[in-house]
PDB file of N, CA and C in Angstrom:
ATOM      1  N   MET L   1      71.741 -12.127  65.995  1.00  0.00           N
ATOM      2  CA  MET L   1      70.619 -12.715  65.314  1.00  0.00           C
ATOM      3  C   MET L   1      69.610 -13.277  66.324  1.00  0.00           C
ATOM      4  N   VAL L   2      70.108 -13.975  67.337  1.00  0.00           N
ATOM      5  CA  VAL L   2      69.234 -14.548  68.356  1.00  0.00           C
ATOM      6  C   VAL L   2      68.531 -13.435  69.130  1.00  0.00           C
ATOM      7  N   ARG L   3      69.269 -12.364  69.378  1.00  0.00           N
ATOM      8  CA  ARG L   3      68.705 -11.230  70.119  1.00  0.00           C
ATOM      9  C   ARG L   3      67.549 -10.603  69.327  1.00  0.00           C
ATOM     10  N   LYS L   4      67.708 -10.491  68.008  1.00  0.00           N
ATOM     11  CA  LYS L   4      66.650  -9.922  67.170  1.00  0.00           C
ATOM     12  C   LYS L   4      65.414 -10.825  67.191  1.00  0.00           C
ATOM     13  N   LEU L   5      65.605 -12.132  67.130  1.00  0.00           N
ATOM     14  CA  LEU L   5      64.484 -13.057  67.169  1.00  0.00           C
ATOM     15  C   LEU L   5      63.768 -12.994  68.515  1.00  0.00           C
ATOM     16  N   ALA L   6      64.543 -12.873  69.588  1.00  0.00           N
ATOM     17  CA  ALA L   6      63.948 -12.793  70.908  1.00  0.00           C
ATOM     18  C   ALA L   6      63.134 -11.504  71.057  1.00  0.00           C
ATOM     19  N   CYS L   7      63.661 -10.414  70.539  1.00  0.00           N
ATOM     20  CA  CYS L   7      62.932  -9.142  70.607  1.00  0.00           C
ATOM     21  C   CYS L   7      61.651  -9.205  69.772  1.00  0.00           C
ATOM     22  N   ALA L   8      61.725  -9.795  68.598  1.00  0.00           N
ATOM     23  CA  ALA L   8      60.548  -9.913  67.741  1.00  0.00           C
ATOM     24  C   ALA L   8      59.483 -10.783  68.410  1.00  0.00           C
ATOM     25  N   ALA L   9      59.908 -11.864  69.026  1.00  0.00           N
ATOM     26  CA  ALA L   9      58.961 -12.743  69.715  1.00  0.00           C
ATOM     27  C   ALA L   9      58.319 -12.016  70.896  1.00  0.00           C
ATOM     28  N   ALA L  10      59.109 -11.245  71.630  1.00  0.00           N
ATOM     29  CA  ALA L  10      58.572 -10.492  72.766  1.00  0.00           C
ATOM     30  C   ALA L  10      57.569  -9.444  72.298  1.00  0.00           C
ATOM     31  N   MET L  11      57.868  -8.776  71.195  1.00  0.00           N
ATOM     32  CA  MET L  11      56.947  -7.767  70.665  1.00  0.00           C
ATOM     33  C   MET L  11      55.640  -8.418  70.229  1.00  0.00           C
ATOM     34  N   LEU L  12      55.731  -9.564  69.592  1.00  0.00           N
ATOM     35  CA  LEU L  12      54.510 -10.258  69.173  1.00  0.00           C
ATOM     36  C   LEU L  12      53.663 -10.669  70.370  1.00  0.00           C
ATOM     37  N   LEU L  13      54.308 -11.129  71.432  1.00  0.00           N
ATOM     38  CA  LEU L  13      53.568 -11.505  72.636  1.00  0.00           C
ATOM     39  C   LEU L  13      52.879 -10.297  73.267  1.00  0.00           C
ATOM     40  N   ILE L  14      53.586  -9.180  73.307  1.00  0.00           N
ATOM     41  CA  ILE L  14      53.018  -7.968  73.898  1.00  0.00           C
ATOM     42  C   ILE L  14      51.840  -7.477  73.064  1.00  0.00           C
ATOM     43  N   ILE L  15      52.006  -7.478  71.758  1.00  0.00           N
ATOM     44  CA  ILE L  15      50.930  -7.028  70.868  1.00  0.00           C
ATOM     45  C   ILE L  15      49.720  -7.950  71.003  1.00  0.00           C
ATOM     46  N   GLY L  16      49.972  -9.248  71.057  1.00  0.00           N
ATOM     47  CA  GLY L  16      48.872 -10.201  71.212  1.00  0.00           C
ATOM     48  C   GLY L  16      48.136 -10.006  72.529  1.00  0.00           C
ATOM     49  N   ALA L  17      48.884  -9.735  73.600  1.00  0.00           N
ATOM     50  CA  ALA L  17      48.256  -9.518  74.905  1.00  0.00           C
ATOM     51  C   ALA L  17      47.423  -8.238  74.898  1.00  0.00           C
ATOM     52  N   LEU L  18      47.933  -7.189  74.260  1.00  0.00           N
ATOM     53  CA  LEU L  18      47.198  -5.931  74.197  1.00  0.00           C
ATOM     54  C   LEU L  18      45.920  -6.081  73.376  1.00  0.00           C
ATOM     55  N   GLN L  19      46.008  -6.802  72.263  1.00  0.00           N
ATOM     56  CA  GLN L  19      44.826  -6.976  71.425  1.00  0.00           C
ATOM     57  C   GLN L  19      43.763  -7.809  72.134  1.00  0.00           C
ATOM     58  N   SER L  20      44.168  -8.848  72.830  1.00  0.00           N
ATOM     59  CA  SER L  20      43.175  -9.670  73.531  1.00  0.00           C
ATOM     60  C   SER L  20      42.564  -8.897  74.693  1.00  0.00           C
ATOM     61  N   ALA L  21      43.356  -8.050  75.353  1.00  0.00           N
ATOM     62  CA  ALA L  21      42.830  -7.258  76.453  1.00  0.00           C
ATOM     63  C   ALA L  21      41.842  -6.214  75.931  1.00  0.00           C
ATOM     64  N   SER L  22      42.150  -5.584  74.809  1.00  0.00           N
ATOM     65  CA  SER L  22      41.239  -4.581  74.263  1.00  0.00           C
ATOM     66  C   SER L  22      39.994  -5.241  73.694  1.00  0.00           C
ATOM     67  N   ALA L  23      40.127  -6.453  73.165  1.00  0.00           N
ATOM     68  CA  ALA L  23      38.964  -7.160  72.640  1.00  0.00           C
ATOM     69  C   ALA L  23      38.037  -7.570  73.770  1.00  0.00           C
ATOM     70  N   GLN L  24      38.593  -7.876  74.929  1.00  0.00           N
ATOM     71  CA  GLN L  24      37.764  -8.269  76.063  1.00  0.00           C
ATOM     72  C   GLN L  24      37.000  -7.078  76.631  1.00  0.00           C
ATOM     73  N   THR L  25      37.614  -5.913  76.648  1.00  0.00           N
ATOM     74  CA  THR L  25      36.957  -4.757  77.230  1.00  0.00           C
ATOM     75  C   THR L  25      35.989  -4.107  76.254  1.00  0.00           C
ATOM     76  N   ALA L  26      36.164  -4.289  74.960  1.00  0.00           N
ATOM     77  CA  ALA L  26      35.331  -3.625  73.977  1.00  0.00           C
ATOM     78  C   ALA L  26      34.010  -4.338  73.742  1.00  0.00           C
ATOM     79  N   ALA L  27      33.917  -5.596  74.114  1.00  0.00           N
ATOM     80  CA  ALA L  27      32.706  -6.357  73.841  1.00  0.00           C
ATOM     81  C   ALA L  27      31.586  -5.930  74.787  1.00  0.00           C
ATOM     82  N   PRO L  28      30.397  -5.667  74.239  1.00  0.00           N
ATOM     83  CA  PRO L  28      29.274  -5.314  75.105  1.00  0.00           C
ATOM     84  C   PRO L  28      28.794  -6.550  75.852  1.00  0.00           C
ATOM     85  N   PRO L  29      28.167  -6.364  76.998  1.00  0.00           N
ATOM     86  CA  PRO L  29      27.682  -7.527  77.741  1.00  0.00           C
ATOM     87  C   PRO L  29      26.607  -8.254  76.942  1.00  0.00           C
ATOM     88  N   ALA L  30      26.718  -9.567  76.929  1.00  0.00           N
ATOM     89  CA  ALA L  30      25.782 -10.376  76.159  1.00  0.00           C
ATOM     90  C   ALA L  30      24.479 -10.525  76.918  1.00  0.00           C
ATOM     91  N   ALA L  31      23.387 -10.510  76.175  1.00  0.00           N
ATOM     92  CA  ALA L  31      22.084 -10.711  76.786  1.00  0.00           C
ATOM     93  C   ALA L  31      21.934 -12.180  77.150  1.00  0.00           C
ATOM     94  N   THR L  32      21.309 -12.447  78.268  1.00  0.00           N
ATOM     95  CA  THR L  32      21.136 -13.834  78.678  1.00  0.00           C
ATOM     96  C   THR L  32      19.978 -14.441  77.903  1.00  0.00           C
ATOM     97  N   PRO L  33      20.216 -15.582  77.226  1.00  0.00           N
ATOM     98  CA  PRO L  33      19.147 -16.215  76.457  1.00  0.00           C
ATOM     99  C   PRO L  33      18.150 -16.885  77.386  1.00  0.00           C
ATOM    100  N   PRO L  34      16.941 -17.118  76.915  1.00  0.00           N
ATOM    101  CA  PRO L  34      15.948 -17.813  77.737  1.00  0.00           C
ATOM    102  C   PRO L  34      16.429 -19.202  78.120  1.00  0.00           C
ATOM    103  N   ALA L  35      15.891 -19.748  79.190  1.00  0.00           N
ATOM    104  CA  ALA L  35      16.337 -21.040  79.712  1.00  0.00           C
ATOM    105  C   ALA L  35      16.118 -22.150  78.699  1.00  0.00           C
ATOM    106  N   ALA L  36      15.069 -22.063  77.897  1.00  0.00           N
ATOM    107  CA  ALA L  36      14.777 -23.113  76.920  1.00  0.00           C
ATOM    108  C   ALA L  36      15.865 -23.196  75.856  1.00  0.00           C
ATOM    109  N   MET L  37      16.477 -22.080  75.544  1.00  0.00           N
ATOM    110  CA  MET L  37      17.497 -22.077  74.500  1.00  0.00           C
ATOM    111  C   MET L  37      18.848 -22.530  75.033  1.00  0.00           C
ATOM    112  N   THR L  38      19.108 -22.388  76.321  1.00  0.00           N
ATOM    113  CA  THR L  38      20.408 -22.752  76.859  1.00  0.00           C
ATOM    114  C   THR L  38      20.552 -24.253  77.029  1.00  0.00           C
ATOM    115  N   GLU L  39      19.440 -24.975  77.155  1.00  0.00           N
ATOM    116  CA  GLU L  39      19.514 -26.418  77.314  1.00  0.00           C
ATOM    117  C   GLU L  39      19.723 -27.056  75.950  1.00  0.00           C
ATOM    118  N   ALA L  40      20.785 -27.841  75.832  1.00  0.00           N
ATOM    119  CA  ALA L  40      21.091 -28.505  74.572  1.00  0.00           C
ATOM    120  C   ALA L  40      20.622 -29.950  74.633  1.00  0.00           C
ATOM    121  N   LYS L  41      20.364 -30.507  73.485  1.00  0.00           N
ATOM    122  CA  LYS L  41      19.978 -31.904  73.425  1.00  0.00           C
ATOM    123  C   LYS L  41      21.191 -32.753  73.794  1.00  0.00           C
ATOM    124  N   PRO L  42      20.981 -33.913  74.414  1.00  0.00           N
ATOM    125  CA  PRO L  42      22.111 -34.752  74.815  1.00  0.00           C
ATOM    126  C   PRO L  42      22.992 -35.145  73.643  1.00  0.00           C
ATOM    127  N   GLY L  43      22.438 -35.311  72.450  1.00  0.00           N
ATOM    128  CA  GLY L  43      23.219 -35.714  71.295  1.00  0.00           C
ATOM    129  C   GLY L  43      24.180 -34.637  70.830  1.00  0.00           C
ATOM    130  N   LYS L  44      23.923 -33.412  71.214  1.00  0.00           N
ATOM    131  CA  LYS L  44      24.757 -32.301  70.768  1.00  0.00           C
ATOM    132  C   LYS L  44      25.863 -31.960  71.755  1.00  0.00           C
ATOM    133  N   ILE L  45      25.817 -32.556  72.928  1.00  0.00           N
ATOM    134  CA  ILE L  45      26.819 -32.260  73.952  1.00  0.00           C
ATOM    135  C   ILE L  45      27.991 -33.222  73.790  1.00  0.00           C
ATOM    136  N   LYS L  46      29.183 -32.712  73.836  1.00  0.00           N
ATOM    137  CA  LYS L  46      30.371 -33.565  73.752  1.00  0.00           C
ATOM    138  C   LYS L  46      30.558 -34.303  75.069  1.00  0.00           C
ATOM    139  N   LEU L  47      30.901 -35.568  74.966  1.00  0.00           N
ATOM    140  CA  LEU L  47      31.127 -36.369  76.163  1.00  0.00           C
ATOM    141  C   LEU L  47      32.536 -36.132  76.690  1.00  0.00           C
ATOM    142  N   THR L  48      32.649 -36.114  77.984  1.00  0.00           N
ATOM    143  CA  THR L  48      33.966 -35.982  78.588  1.00  0.00           C
ATOM    144  C   THR L  48      34.572 -37.360  78.763  1.00  0.00           C
ATOM    145  N   ALA L  49      35.862 -37.400  78.864  1.00  0.00           N
ATOM    146  CA  ALA L  49      36.564 -38.674  79.041  1.00  0.00           C
ATOM    147  C   ALA L  49      36.141 -39.346  80.344  1.00  0.00           C
ATOM    148  N   GLN L  50      35.935 -38.557  81.394  1.00  0.00           N
ATOM    149  CA  GLN L  50      35.539 -39.121  82.675  1.00  0.00           C
ATOM    150  C   GLN L  50      34.150 -39.740  82.595  1.00  0.00           C
ATOM    151  N   LYS L  51      33.237 -39.087  81.911  1.00  0.00           N
ATOM    152  CA  LYS L  51      31.882 -39.632  81.779  1.00  0.00           C
ATOM    153  C   LYS L  51      31.910 -40.940  80.987  1.00  0.00           C
ATOM    154  N   LEU L  52      32.738 -40.990  79.948  1.00  0.00           N
ATOM    155  CA  LEU L  52      32.865 -42.222  79.178  1.00  0.00           C
ATOM    156  C   LEU L  52      33.416 -43.354  80.037  1.00  0.00           C
ATOM    157  N   LYS L  53      34.411 -43.063  80.856  1.00  0.00           N
ATOM    158  CA  LYS L  53      34.978 -44.081  81.743  1.00  0.00           C
ATOM    159  C   LYS L  53      33.932 -44.594  82.719  1.00  0.00           C
ATOM    160  N   ASP L  54      33.133 -43.677  83.260  1.00  0.00           N
ATOM    161  CA  ASP L  54      32.085 -44.076  84.203  1.00  0.00           C
ATOM    162  C   ASP L  54      31.042 -44.964  83.523  1.00  0.00           C
ATOM    163  N   MET L  55      30.645 -44.589  82.306  1.00  0.00           N
ATOM    164  CA  MET L  55      29.655 -45.387  81.582  1.00  0.00           C
ATOM    165  C   MET L  55      30.208 -46.770  81.260  1.00  0.00           C
ATOM    166  N   LYS L  56      31.454 -46.844  80.803  1.00  0.00           N
ATOM    167  CA  LYS L  56      32.050 -48.135  80.465  1.00  0.00           C
ATOM    168  C   LYS L  56      32.159 -49.026  81.702  1.00  0.00           C
ATOM    169  N   ALA L  57      32.498 -48.446  82.843  1.00  0.00           N
ATOM    170  CA  ALA L  57      32.604 -49.228  84.072  1.00  0.00           C
ATOM    171  C   ALA L  57      31.242 -49.799  84.467  1.00  0.00           C
ATOM    172  N   LYS L  58      30.203 -49.005  84.301  1.00  0.00           N
ATOM    173  CA  LYS L  58      28.854 -49.457  84.631  1.00  0.00           C
ATOM    174  C   LYS L  58      28.410 -50.566  83.667  1.00  0.00           C
ATOM    175  N   TRP L  59      28.744 -50.423  82.394  1.00  0.00           N
ATOM    176  CA  TRP L  59      28.313 -51.382  81.381  1.00  0.00           C
ATOM    177  C   TRP L  59      29.076 -52.700  81.465  1.00  0.00           C
ATOM    178  N   SER L  60      30.297 -52.677  81.978  1.00  0.00           N
ATOM    179  CA  SER L  60      31.108 -53.892  81.989  1.00  0.00           C
ATOM    180  C   SER L  60      30.494 -54.978  82.874  1.00  0.00           C
ATOM    181  N   ALA L  61      29.566 -54.603  83.747  1.00  0.00           N
ATOM    182  CA  ALA L  61      28.897 -55.585  84.599  1.00  0.00           C
ATOM    183  C   ALA L  61      27.964 -56.478  83.786  1.00  0.00           C
ATOM    184  N   ASN L  62      27.469 -55.985  82.642  1.00  0.00           N
ATOM    185  CA  ASN L  62      26.537 -56.745  81.812  1.00  0.00           C
ATOM    186  C   ASN L  62      27.108 -56.862  80.397  1.00  0.00           C
ATOM    187  N   LYS L  63      28.171 -57.641  80.253  1.00  0.00           N
ATOM    188  CA  LYS L  63      28.880 -57.744  78.973  1.00  0.00           C
ATOM    189  C   LYS L  63      28.045 -58.331  77.843  1.00  0.00           C
ATOM    190  N   PRO L  64      27.195 -59.334  78.076  1.00  0.00           N
ATOM    191  CA  PRO L  64      26.394 -59.846  76.948  1.00  0.00           C
ATOM    192  C   PRO L  64      25.471 -58.777  76.350  1.00  0.00           C
ATOM    193  N   LYS L  65      24.845 -57.980  77.204  1.00  0.00           N
ATOM    194  CA  LYS L  65      23.969 -56.928  76.699  1.00  0.00           C
ATOM    195  C   LYS L  65      24.782 -55.850  75.979  1.00  0.00           C
ATOM    196  N   LEU L  66      25.952 -55.524  76.503  1.00  0.00           N
ATOM    197  CA  LEU L  66      26.822 -54.543  75.862  1.00  0.00           C
ATOM    198  C   LEU L  66      27.234 -55.027  74.481  1.00  0.00           C
ATOM    199  N   LYS L  67      27.500 -56.309  74.358  1.00  0.00           N
ATOM    200  CA  LYS L  67      27.892 -56.879  73.072  1.00  0.00           C
ATOM    201  C   LYS L  67      26.755 -56.721  72.059  1.00  0.00           C
ATOM    202  N   GLU L  68      25.529 -56.973  72.486  1.00  0.00           N
ATOM    203  CA  GLU L  68      24.369 -56.818  71.603  1.00  0.00           C
ATOM    204  C   GLU L  68      24.172 -55.359  71.206  1.00  0.00           C
ATOM    205  N   CYS L  69      24.335 -54.456  72.154  1.00  0.00           N
ATOM    206  CA  CYS L  69      24.183 -53.032  71.859  1.00  0.00           C
ATOM    207  C   CYS L  69      25.243 -52.563  70.862  1.00  0.00           C
ATOM    208  N   ARG L  70      26.457 -53.073  71.012  1.00  0.00           N
ATOM    209  CA  ARG L  70      27.530 -52.704  70.078  1.00  0.00           C
ATOM    210  C   ARG L  70      27.245 -53.231  68.678  1.00  0.00           C
ATOM    211  N   LYS L  71      26.630 -54.428  68.591  1.00  0.00           N
ATOM    212  CA  LYS L  71      26.240 -54.952  67.277  1.00  0.00           C
ATOM    213  C   LYS L  71      25.215 -54.035  66.619  1.00  0.00           C
ATOM    214  N   ASP L  72      24.247 -53.561  67.415  1.00  0.00           N
ATOM    215  CA  ASP L  72      23.234 -52.639  66.886  1.00  0.00           C
ATOM    216  C   ASP L  72      23.873 -51.352  66.381  1.00  0.00           C
ATOM    217  N   VAL L  73      24.832 -50.834  67.153  1.00  0.00           N
ATOM    218  CA  VAL L  73      25.523 -49.602  66.768  1.00  0.00           C
ATOM    219  C   VAL L  73      26.244 -49.792  65.439  1.00  0.00           C
ATOM    220  N   LYS L  74      26.921 -50.913  65.312  1.00  0.00           N
ATOM    221  CA  LYS L  74      27.669 -51.202  64.090  1.00  0.00           C
ATOM    222  C   LYS L  74      26.714 -51.335  62.902  1.00  0.00           C
ATOM    223  N   ALA L  75      25.574 -52.008  63.133  1.00  0.00           N
ATOM    224  CA  ALA L  75      24.599 -52.195  62.064  1.00  0.00           C
ATOM    225  C   ALA L  75      24.003 -50.861  61.611  1.00  0.00           C
ATOM    226  N   LYS L  76      23.809 -49.944  62.554  1.00  0.00           N
ATOM    227  CA  LYS L  76      23.234 -48.638  62.231  1.00  0.00           C
ATOM    228  C   LYS L  76      24.280 -47.671  61.692  1.00  0.00           C
ATOM    229  N   GLY L  77      25.560 -47.989  61.872  1.00  0.00           N
ATOM    230  CA  GLY L  77      26.628 -47.128  61.369  1.00  0.00           C
ATOM    231  C   GLY L  77      26.808 -45.853  62.171  1.00  0.00           C
ATOM    232  N   LEU L  78      26.511 -45.896  63.456  1.00  0.00           N
ATOM    233  CA  LEU L  78      26.652 -44.708  64.297  1.00  0.00           C
ATOM    234  C   LEU L  78      28.126 -44.480  64.646  1.00  0.00           C
ATOM    235  N   ALA L  79      28.479 -43.207  64.841  1.00  0.00           N
ATOM    236  CA  ALA L  79      29.861 -42.865  65.175  1.00  0.00           C
ATOM    237  C   ALA L  79      29.866 -41.703  66.164  1.00  0.00           C
ATOM    238  N   GLY L  80      30.964 -41.556  66.844  1.00  0.00           N
ATOM    239  CA  GLY L  80      31.159 -40.425  67.755  1.00  0.00           C
ATOM    240  C   GLY L  80      30.218 -40.464  68.940  1.00  0.00           C
ATOM    241  N   ASP L  81      29.740 -39.285  69.341  1.00  0.00           N
ATOM    242  CA  ASP L  81      28.860 -39.176  70.491  1.00  0.00           C
ATOM    243  C   ASP L  81      27.550 -39.917  70.277  1.00  0.00           C
ATOM    244  N   ASP L  82      27.063 -39.949  69.036  1.00  0.00           N
ATOM    245  CA  ASP L  82      25.815 -40.659  68.750  1.00  0.00           C
ATOM    246  C   ASP L  82      25.925 -42.124  69.151  1.00  0.00           C
ATOM    247  N   ARG L  83      27.092 -42.700  68.898  1.00  0.00           N
ATOM    248  CA  ARG L  83      27.323 -44.100  69.251  1.00  0.00           C
ATOM    249  C   ARG L  83      27.193 -44.304  70.750  1.00  0.00           C
ATOM    250  N   TRP L  84      27.833 -43.422  71.532  1.00  0.00           N
ATOM    251  CA  TRP L  84      27.822 -43.581  72.983  1.00  0.00           C
ATOM    252  C   TRP L  84      26.435 -43.338  73.563  1.00  0.00           C
ATOM    253  N   PHE L  85      25.707 -42.367  73.020  1.00  0.00           N
ATOM    254  CA  PHE L  85      24.365 -42.111  73.518  1.00  0.00           C
ATOM    255  C   PHE L  85      23.430 -43.270  73.179  1.00  0.00           C
ATOM    256  N   TYR L  86      23.614 -43.883  72.016  1.00  0.00           N
ATOM    257  CA  TYR L  86      22.789 -45.037  71.663  1.00  0.00           C
ATOM    258  C   TYR L  86      23.073 -46.211  72.607  1.00  0.00           C
ATOM    259  N   ILE L  87      24.358 -46.466  72.871  1.00  0.00           N
ATOM    260  CA  ILE L  87      24.703 -47.560  73.785  1.00  0.00           C
ATOM    261  C   ILE L  87      24.144 -47.293  75.166  1.00  0.00           C
ATOM    262  N   GLU L  88      24.223 -46.034  75.624  1.00  0.00           N
ATOM    263  CA  GLU L  88      23.680 -45.694  76.943  1.00  0.00           C
ATOM    264  C   GLU L  88      22.184 -45.959  76.983  1.00  0.00           C
ATOM    265  N   GLU L  89      21.488 -45.576  75.936  1.00  0.00           N
ATOM    266  CA  GLU L  89      20.037 -45.812  75.866  1.00  0.00           C
ATOM    267  C   GLU L  89      19.743 -47.302  75.800  1.00  0.00           C
ATOM    268  N   CYS L  90      20.494 -48.036  74.995  1.00  0.00           N
ATOM    269  CA  CYS L  90      20.308 -49.475  74.838  1.00  0.00           C
ATOM    270  C   CYS L  90      20.563 -50.212  76.157  1.00  0.00           C
ATOM    271  N   MET L  91      21.582 -49.820  76.881  1.00  0.00           N
ATOM    272  CA  MET L  91      21.913 -50.478  78.147  1.00  0.00           C
ATOM    273  C   MET L  91      20.871 -50.144  79.222  1.00  0.00           C
ATOM    274  N   GLY L  92      20.200 -49.031  79.093  1.00  0.00           N
ATOM    275  CA  GLY L  92      19.187 -48.644  80.065  1.00  0.00           C
ATOM    276  C   GLY L  92      17.884 -49.398  79.886  1.00  0.00           C
ATOM    277  N   LYS L  93      17.667 -49.956  78.683  1.00  0.00           N
ATOM    278  CA  LYS L  93      16.446 -50.720  78.428  1.00  0.00           C
ATOM    279  C   LYS L  93      16.511 -52.056  79.149  1.00  0.00           C
ATOM    280  N   SER L  94      15.362 -52.574  79.512  1.00  0.00           N
ATOM    281  CA  SER L  94      15.317 -53.874  80.192  1.00  0.00           C
ATOM    282  C   SER L  94      15.414 -55.019  79.222  1.00  0.00           C
TER     283      SER L  94
END
């Protein structure tokens, strides 16, 4: 029974590898979009964990201002990346 399961799993892996390899070779080369279209707005880009850590470290130097910015975020009901971009903008203001 174990041998049959192992063989079935191996066959599925082989079939999956063959299909992905054929899908990669069958796709025509994509046309390069103009430079204006490749640039995304900052709000649409997902933040990386490292970038968030760097921003938090920079903001921790001015905790009273960070506290005010967080109050604004809460009042506006922002979430996710929008929240972080708003705080970054708020902390950049004088």
